Tab-separated table of C-alpha atoms in Angstrom:
chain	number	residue	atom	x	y	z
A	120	UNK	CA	0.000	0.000	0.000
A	121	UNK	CA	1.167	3.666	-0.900
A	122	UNK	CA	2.422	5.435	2.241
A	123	UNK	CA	0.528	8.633	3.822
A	124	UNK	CA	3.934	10.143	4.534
A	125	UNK	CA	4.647	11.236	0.861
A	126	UNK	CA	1.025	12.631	0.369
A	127	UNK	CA	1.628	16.582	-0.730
A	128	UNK	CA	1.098	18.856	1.991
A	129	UNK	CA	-2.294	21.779	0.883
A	130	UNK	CA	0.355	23.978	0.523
A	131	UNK	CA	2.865	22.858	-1.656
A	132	UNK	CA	3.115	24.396	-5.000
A	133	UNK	CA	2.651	20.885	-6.573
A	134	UNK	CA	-0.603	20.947	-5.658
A	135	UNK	CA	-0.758	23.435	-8.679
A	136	UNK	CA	0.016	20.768	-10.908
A	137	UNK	CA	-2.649	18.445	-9.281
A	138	UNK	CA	-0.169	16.185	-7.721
A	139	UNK	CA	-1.686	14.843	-4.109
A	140	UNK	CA	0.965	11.951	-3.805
A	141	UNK	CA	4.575	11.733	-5.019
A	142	UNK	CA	7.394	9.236	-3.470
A	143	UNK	CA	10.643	10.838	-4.123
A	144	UNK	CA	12.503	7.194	-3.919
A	145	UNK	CA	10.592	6.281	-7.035
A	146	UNK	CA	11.488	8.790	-9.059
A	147	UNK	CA	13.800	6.592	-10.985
A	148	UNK	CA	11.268	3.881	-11.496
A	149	UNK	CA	9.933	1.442	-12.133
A	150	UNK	CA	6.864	2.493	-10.787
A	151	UNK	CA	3.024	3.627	-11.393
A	152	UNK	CA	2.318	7.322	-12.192
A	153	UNK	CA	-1.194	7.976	-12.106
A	154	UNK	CA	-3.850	11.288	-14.009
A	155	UNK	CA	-7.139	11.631	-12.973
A	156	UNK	CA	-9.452	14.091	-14.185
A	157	UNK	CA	-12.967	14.197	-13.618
A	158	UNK	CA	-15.379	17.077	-14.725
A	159	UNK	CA	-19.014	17.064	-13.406
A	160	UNK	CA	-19.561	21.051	-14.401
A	161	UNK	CA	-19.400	22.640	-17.877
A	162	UNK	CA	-20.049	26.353	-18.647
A	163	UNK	CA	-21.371	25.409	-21.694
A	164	UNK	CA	-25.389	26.054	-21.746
A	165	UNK	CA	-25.941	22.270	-23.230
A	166	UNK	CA	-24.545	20.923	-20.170
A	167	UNK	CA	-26.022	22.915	-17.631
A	168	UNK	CA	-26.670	19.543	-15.541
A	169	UNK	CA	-24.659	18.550	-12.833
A	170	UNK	CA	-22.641	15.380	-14.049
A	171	UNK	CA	-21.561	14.791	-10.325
A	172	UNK	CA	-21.159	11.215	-11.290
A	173	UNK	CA	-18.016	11.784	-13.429
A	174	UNK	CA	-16.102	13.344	-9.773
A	175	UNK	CA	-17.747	10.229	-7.491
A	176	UNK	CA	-15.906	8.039	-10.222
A	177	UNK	CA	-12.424	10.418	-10.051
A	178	UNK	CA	-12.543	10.102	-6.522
A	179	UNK	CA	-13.210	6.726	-6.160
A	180	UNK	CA	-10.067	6.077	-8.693
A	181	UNK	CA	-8.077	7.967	-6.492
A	182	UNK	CA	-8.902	6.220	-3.471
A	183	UNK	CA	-8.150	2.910	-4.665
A	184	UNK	CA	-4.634	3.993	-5.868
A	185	UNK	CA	-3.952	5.803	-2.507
A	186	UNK	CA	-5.490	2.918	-0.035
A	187	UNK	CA	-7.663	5.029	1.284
A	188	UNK	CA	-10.856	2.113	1.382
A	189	UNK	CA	-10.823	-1.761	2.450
A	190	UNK	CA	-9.237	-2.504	-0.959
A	191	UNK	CA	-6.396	-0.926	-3.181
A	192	UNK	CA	-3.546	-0.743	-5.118
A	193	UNK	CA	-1.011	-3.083	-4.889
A	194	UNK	CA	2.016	-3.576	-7.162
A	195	UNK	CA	5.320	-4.490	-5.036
A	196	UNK	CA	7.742	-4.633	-8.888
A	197	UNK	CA	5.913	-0.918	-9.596
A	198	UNK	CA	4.618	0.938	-6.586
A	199	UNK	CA	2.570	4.288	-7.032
A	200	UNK	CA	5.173	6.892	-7.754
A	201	UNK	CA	2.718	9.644	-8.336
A	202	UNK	CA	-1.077	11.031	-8.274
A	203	UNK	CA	-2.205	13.962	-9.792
A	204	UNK	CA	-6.265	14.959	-9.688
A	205	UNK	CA	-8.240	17.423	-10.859
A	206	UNK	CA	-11.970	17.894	-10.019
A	207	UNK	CA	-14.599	20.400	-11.814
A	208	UNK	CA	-16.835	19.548	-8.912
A	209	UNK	CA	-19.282	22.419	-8.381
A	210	UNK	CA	-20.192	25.672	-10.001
A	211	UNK	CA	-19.319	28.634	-7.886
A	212	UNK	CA	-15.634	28.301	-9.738
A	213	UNK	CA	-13.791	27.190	-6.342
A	214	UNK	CA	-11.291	24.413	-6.221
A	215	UNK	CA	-12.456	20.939	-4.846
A	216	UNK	CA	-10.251	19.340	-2.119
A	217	UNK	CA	-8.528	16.188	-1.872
A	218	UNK	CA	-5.908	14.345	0.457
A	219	UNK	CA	-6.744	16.986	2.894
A	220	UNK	CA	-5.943	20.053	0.618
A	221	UNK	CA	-7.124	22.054	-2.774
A	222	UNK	CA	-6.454	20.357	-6.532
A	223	UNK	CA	-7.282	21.949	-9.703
A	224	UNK	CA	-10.427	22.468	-11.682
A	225	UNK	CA	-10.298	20.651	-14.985
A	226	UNK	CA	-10.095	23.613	-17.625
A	227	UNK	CA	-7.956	23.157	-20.601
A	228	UNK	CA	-5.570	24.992	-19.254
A	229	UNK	CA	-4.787	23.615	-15.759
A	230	UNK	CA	-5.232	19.664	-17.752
A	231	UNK	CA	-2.595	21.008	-20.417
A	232	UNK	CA	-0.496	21.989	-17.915
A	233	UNK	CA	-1.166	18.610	-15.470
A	234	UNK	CA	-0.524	16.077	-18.342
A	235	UNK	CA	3.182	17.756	-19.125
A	236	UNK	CA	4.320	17.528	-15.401
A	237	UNK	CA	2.891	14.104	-15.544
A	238	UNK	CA	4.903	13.075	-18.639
A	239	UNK	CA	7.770	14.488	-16.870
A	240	UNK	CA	7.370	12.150	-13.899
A	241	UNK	CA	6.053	8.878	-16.045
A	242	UNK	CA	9.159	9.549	-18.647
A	243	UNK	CA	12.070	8.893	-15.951
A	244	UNK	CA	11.744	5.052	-16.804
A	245	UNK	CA	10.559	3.201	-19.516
A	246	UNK	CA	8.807	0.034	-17.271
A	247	UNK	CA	6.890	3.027	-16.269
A	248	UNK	CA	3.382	2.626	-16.336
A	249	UNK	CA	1.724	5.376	-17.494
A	250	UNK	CA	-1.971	5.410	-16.330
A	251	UNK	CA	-4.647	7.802	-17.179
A	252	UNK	CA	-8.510	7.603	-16.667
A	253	UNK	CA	-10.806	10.939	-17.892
A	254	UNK	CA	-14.244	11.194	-16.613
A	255	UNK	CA	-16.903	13.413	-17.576
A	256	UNK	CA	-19.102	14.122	-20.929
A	257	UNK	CA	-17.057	13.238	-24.553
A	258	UNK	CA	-18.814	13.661	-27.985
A	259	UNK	CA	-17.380	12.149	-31.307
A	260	UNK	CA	-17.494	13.303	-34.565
A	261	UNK	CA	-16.803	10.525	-37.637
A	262	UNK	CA	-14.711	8.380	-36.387
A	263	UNK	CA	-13.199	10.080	-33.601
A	264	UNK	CA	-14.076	10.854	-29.911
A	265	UNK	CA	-13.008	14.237	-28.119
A	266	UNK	CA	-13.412	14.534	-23.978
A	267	UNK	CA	-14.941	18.229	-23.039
A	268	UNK	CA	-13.441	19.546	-20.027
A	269	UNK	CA	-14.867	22.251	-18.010
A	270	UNK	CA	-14.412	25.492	-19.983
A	271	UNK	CA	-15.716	23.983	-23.697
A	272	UNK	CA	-18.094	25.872	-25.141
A	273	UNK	CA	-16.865	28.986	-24.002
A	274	UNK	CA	-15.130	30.954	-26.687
A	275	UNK	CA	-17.379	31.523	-29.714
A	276	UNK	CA	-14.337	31.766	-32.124
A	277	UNK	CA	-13.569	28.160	-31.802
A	278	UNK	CA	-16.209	25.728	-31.165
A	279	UNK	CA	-13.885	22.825	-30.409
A	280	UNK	CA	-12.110	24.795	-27.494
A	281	UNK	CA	-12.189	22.705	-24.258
A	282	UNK	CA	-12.638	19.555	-26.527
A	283	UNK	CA	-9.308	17.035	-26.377
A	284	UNK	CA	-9.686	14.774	-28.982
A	285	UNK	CA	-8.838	11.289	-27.679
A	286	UNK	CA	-7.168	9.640	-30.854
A	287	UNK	CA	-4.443	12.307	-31.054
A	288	UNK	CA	-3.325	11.976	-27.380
A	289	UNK	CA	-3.508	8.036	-27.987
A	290	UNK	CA	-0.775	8.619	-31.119
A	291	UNK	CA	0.977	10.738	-29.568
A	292	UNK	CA	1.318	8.885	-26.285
A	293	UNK	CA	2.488	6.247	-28.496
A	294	UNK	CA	6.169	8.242	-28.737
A	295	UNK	CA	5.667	8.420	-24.664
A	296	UNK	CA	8.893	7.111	-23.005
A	297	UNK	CA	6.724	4.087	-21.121
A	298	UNK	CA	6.106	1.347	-22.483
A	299	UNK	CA	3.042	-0.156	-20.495
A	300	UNK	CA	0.018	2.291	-21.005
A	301	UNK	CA	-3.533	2.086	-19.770
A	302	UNK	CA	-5.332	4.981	-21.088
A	303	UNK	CA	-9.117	5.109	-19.663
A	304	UNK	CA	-11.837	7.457	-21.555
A	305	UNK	CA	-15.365	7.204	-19.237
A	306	UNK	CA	-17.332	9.225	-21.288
A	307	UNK	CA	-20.249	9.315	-23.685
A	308	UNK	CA	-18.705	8.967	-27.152
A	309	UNK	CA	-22.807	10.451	-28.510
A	310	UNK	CA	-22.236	12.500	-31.928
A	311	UNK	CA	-21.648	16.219	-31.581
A	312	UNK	CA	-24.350	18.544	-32.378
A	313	UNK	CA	-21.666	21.235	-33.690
A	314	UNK	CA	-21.681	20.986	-37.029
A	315	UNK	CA	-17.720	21.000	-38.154
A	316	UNK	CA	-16.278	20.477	-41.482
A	317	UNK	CA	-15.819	17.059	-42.360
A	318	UNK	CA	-11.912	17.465	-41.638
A	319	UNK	CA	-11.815	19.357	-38.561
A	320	UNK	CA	-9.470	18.273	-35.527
A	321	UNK	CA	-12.265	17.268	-32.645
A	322	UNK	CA	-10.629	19.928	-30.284
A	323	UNK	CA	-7.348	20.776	-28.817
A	324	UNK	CA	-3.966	19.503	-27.968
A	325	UNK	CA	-2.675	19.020	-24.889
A	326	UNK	CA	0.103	17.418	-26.221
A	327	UNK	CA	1.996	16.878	-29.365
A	328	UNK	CA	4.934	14.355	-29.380
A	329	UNK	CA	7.638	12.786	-31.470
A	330	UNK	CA	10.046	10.223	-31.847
A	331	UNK	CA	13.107	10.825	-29.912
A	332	UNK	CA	16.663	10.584	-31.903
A	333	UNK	CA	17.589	7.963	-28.762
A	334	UNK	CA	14.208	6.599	-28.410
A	335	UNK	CA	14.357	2.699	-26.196
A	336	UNK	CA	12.682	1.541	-29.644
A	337	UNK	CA	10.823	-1.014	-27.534
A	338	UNK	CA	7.384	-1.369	-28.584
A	339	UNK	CA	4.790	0.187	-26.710
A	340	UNK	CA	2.135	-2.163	-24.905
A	341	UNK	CA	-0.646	0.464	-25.135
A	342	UNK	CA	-4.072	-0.106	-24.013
A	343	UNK	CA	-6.801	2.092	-24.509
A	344	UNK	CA	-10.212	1.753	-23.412
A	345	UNK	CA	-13.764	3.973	-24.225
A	346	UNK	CA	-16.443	3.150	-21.718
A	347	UNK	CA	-18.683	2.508	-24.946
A	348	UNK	CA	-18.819	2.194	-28.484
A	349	UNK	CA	-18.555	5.023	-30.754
A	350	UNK	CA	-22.160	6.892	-31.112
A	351	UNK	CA	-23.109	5.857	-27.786
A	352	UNK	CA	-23.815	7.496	-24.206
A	353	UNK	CA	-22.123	6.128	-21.201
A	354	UNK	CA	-24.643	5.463	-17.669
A	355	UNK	CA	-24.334	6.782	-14.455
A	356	UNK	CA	-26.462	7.314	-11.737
A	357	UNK	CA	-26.236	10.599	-9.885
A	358	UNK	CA	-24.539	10.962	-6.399
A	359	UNK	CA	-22.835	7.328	-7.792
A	360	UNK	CA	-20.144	6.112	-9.965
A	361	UNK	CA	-20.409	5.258	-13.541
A	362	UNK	CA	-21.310	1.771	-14.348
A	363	UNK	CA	-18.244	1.928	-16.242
A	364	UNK	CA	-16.544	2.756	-12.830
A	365	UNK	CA	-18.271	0.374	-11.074
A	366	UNK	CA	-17.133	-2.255	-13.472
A	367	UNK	CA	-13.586	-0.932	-13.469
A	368	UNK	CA	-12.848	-1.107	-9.663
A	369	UNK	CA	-14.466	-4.848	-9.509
A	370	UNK	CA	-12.260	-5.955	-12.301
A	371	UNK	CA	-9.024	-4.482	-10.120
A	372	UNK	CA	-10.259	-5.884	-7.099
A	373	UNK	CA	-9.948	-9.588	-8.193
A	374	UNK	CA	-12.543	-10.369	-10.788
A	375	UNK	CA	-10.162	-9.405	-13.292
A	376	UNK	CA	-6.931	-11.241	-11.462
A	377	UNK	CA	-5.695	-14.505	-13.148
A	378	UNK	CA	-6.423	-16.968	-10.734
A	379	UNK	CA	-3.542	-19.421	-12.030
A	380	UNK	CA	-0.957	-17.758	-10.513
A	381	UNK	CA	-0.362	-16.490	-7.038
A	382	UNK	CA	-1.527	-13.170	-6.068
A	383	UNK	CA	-4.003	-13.127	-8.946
A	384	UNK	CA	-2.282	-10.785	-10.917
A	385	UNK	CA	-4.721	-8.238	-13.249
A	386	UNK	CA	-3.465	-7.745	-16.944
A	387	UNK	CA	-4.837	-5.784	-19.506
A	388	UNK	CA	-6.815	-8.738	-21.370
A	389	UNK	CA	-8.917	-10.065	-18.523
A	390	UNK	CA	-9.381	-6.151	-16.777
A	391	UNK	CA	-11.400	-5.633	-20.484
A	392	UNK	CA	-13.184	-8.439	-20.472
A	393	UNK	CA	-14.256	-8.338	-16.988
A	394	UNK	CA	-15.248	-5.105	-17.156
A	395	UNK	CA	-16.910	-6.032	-20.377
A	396	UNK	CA	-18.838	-8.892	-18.665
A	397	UNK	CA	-19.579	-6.762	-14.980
A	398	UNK	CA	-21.211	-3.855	-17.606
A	399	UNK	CA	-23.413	-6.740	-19.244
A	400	UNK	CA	-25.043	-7.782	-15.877
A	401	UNK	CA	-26.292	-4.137	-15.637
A	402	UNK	CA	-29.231	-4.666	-17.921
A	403	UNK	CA	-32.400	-3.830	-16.697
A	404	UNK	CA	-34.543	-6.719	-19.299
A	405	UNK	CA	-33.365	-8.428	-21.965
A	406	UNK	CA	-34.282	-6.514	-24.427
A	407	UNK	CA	-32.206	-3.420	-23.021
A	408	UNK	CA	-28.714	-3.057	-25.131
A	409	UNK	CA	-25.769	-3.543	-22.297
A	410	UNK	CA	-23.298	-0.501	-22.353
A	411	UNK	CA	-20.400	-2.153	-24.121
A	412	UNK	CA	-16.416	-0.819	-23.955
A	413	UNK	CA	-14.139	-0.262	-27.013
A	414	UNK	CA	-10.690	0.149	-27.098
A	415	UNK	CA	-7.594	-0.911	-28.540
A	416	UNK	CA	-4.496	-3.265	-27.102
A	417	UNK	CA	-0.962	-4.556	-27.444
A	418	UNK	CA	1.048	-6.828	-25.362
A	419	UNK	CA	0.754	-7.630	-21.677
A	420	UNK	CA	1.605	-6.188	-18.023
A	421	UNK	CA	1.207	-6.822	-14.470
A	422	UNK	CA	-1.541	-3.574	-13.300
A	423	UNK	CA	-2.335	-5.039	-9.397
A	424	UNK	CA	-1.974	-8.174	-7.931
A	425	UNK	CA	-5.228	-8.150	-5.421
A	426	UNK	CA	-4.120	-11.766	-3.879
């Protein structure tokens, strides 16, 4: 379990960059850097709704990775190096706390500047894993999917402002130092009702990488995961986490560990189809369509042995 001692003091100046946990002694790796961002408030007029399930699911993320309930994280080759969080929780503009002091909202700006200090960390090693997991509302557009963070819809100049456009941070991630990477979009994926050319970039960058001249050249074992198929909305109840969630945390709690070795390590393959299999058992009849998960995948790593 991740010790208390290195969580960041309220006022450290790396709570600026959403960081709430960070063991110095693994700064060298191998070990687990973690980004959550969860956005349950939009100032766009569409989404005037509280999505408070989006920040339940953020949170609950967080707390499994810190320890902080009866289960948790638990990786003794990579141990949590770092957590970073930020929460759009409510709409008077103030910042949400966590770990006992303030974190960021989730505008472009502050996630722009969040995912670079991340890379920094998550770059020092490449058995790194690098592990991200968005929640709040996500359009797509064709064939692509962007996630809307808390300030899209805001500058009439640019429609796709406060839109990151999850297929270009996948690519790009994919010239990321790390080579394990589990990349987790819970959001609706439902078409966009702005009506862009049929060539438009679905929103903003928050990063743009390339190949490095003395890149590892290992291949990267990149796993990717949409809470549901393109065109379709992802369920949550309010005050509650997603299904998605709900699915997510069972599957790293053991009903995704393979029981044929010791400690029941979770990989990639069965965490999907677990999760896959959890979501299916949330149909109300049998008529009703189950909320199913896309993604993409290569190769194989240890994410939690749950024992």
């Amino acid at each position: 379990m991740p010790s208390t001692t290195h969580l960041i003091d309220a006022a450290s100046p790396l709570r600026g960059d959403g960081v709430v946990y960070l063991d110095p002694g693994r700064a060298a790796g191998p070990a687990v850097h973690v980004l959550i961002v969860g956005v349950a408030t939009y100032e766009a007029p569409k989404y005037a709704r509280l999505l408070d399930t989006a920040t339940v699911s953020a949170r609950a993320l967080a707390d499994w990775f810190l320890g902080l309930g009866s289960k948790g994280f638990a990786n003794p080759e990579r141990q949590l190096g770092s957590l970073a969080i930020l929460l759009s929780e409510t709409k008077d503009g103030k910042q949400a706390s966590y770990a006992d002091g303030p974190v960021p909202r989730a505008d472009f700006a502050n996630t722009r500047n969040a995912v670079r200090q991340w890379l920094l960390r998550v770059e020092s090693n490449p058995d790194n894993l690098a592990f991200v997991y968005v929640a709040g509302h996500g359009e797509s557009f064709t064939s692509r999917t962007a996630f809307l963070l808390e300030d899209y819809g805001t500058d009439t100049m640019d429609v796709t402002a406060g839109m990151v456009e999850v297929e270009q941070f996948i690519r790009s991630m994919e010239f990321a130092v790390p080579v394990p990477q589990l990349l987790i979009f819970d959001c609706c994926r439902s078409p966009t009702g702005d009506e862009l050319p049929w060539d438009e970039q679905v929103g903003q960058k928050l990063i743009a990488l390339k190949r490095r001249p003395n890149d590892h050249g290992l291949p990267r074992k990149q796993w990717v995961s949409c809470s549901t198929t393109l065109g379709e909305v992802a369920i949550g109840l309010k005050g509650r986490p997603t299904l998605f969630n709900d699915a997510l945390m069972d599957a790293l709690n053991g009903a995704a560990g393979d029981t044929s070795e010791a400690d029941w390590p979770v990989r990639p393959g069965l965490l999907v189809d677990r999760i896959d299999r959890i979501l299916g058992l949330h149909r109300l009849g049998s008529d009703d369509k189950p909320q199913t998960p896309a993604g993409r995948m290569a190769g194989s790593f240890d994410i939690t042995l749950p024992g």
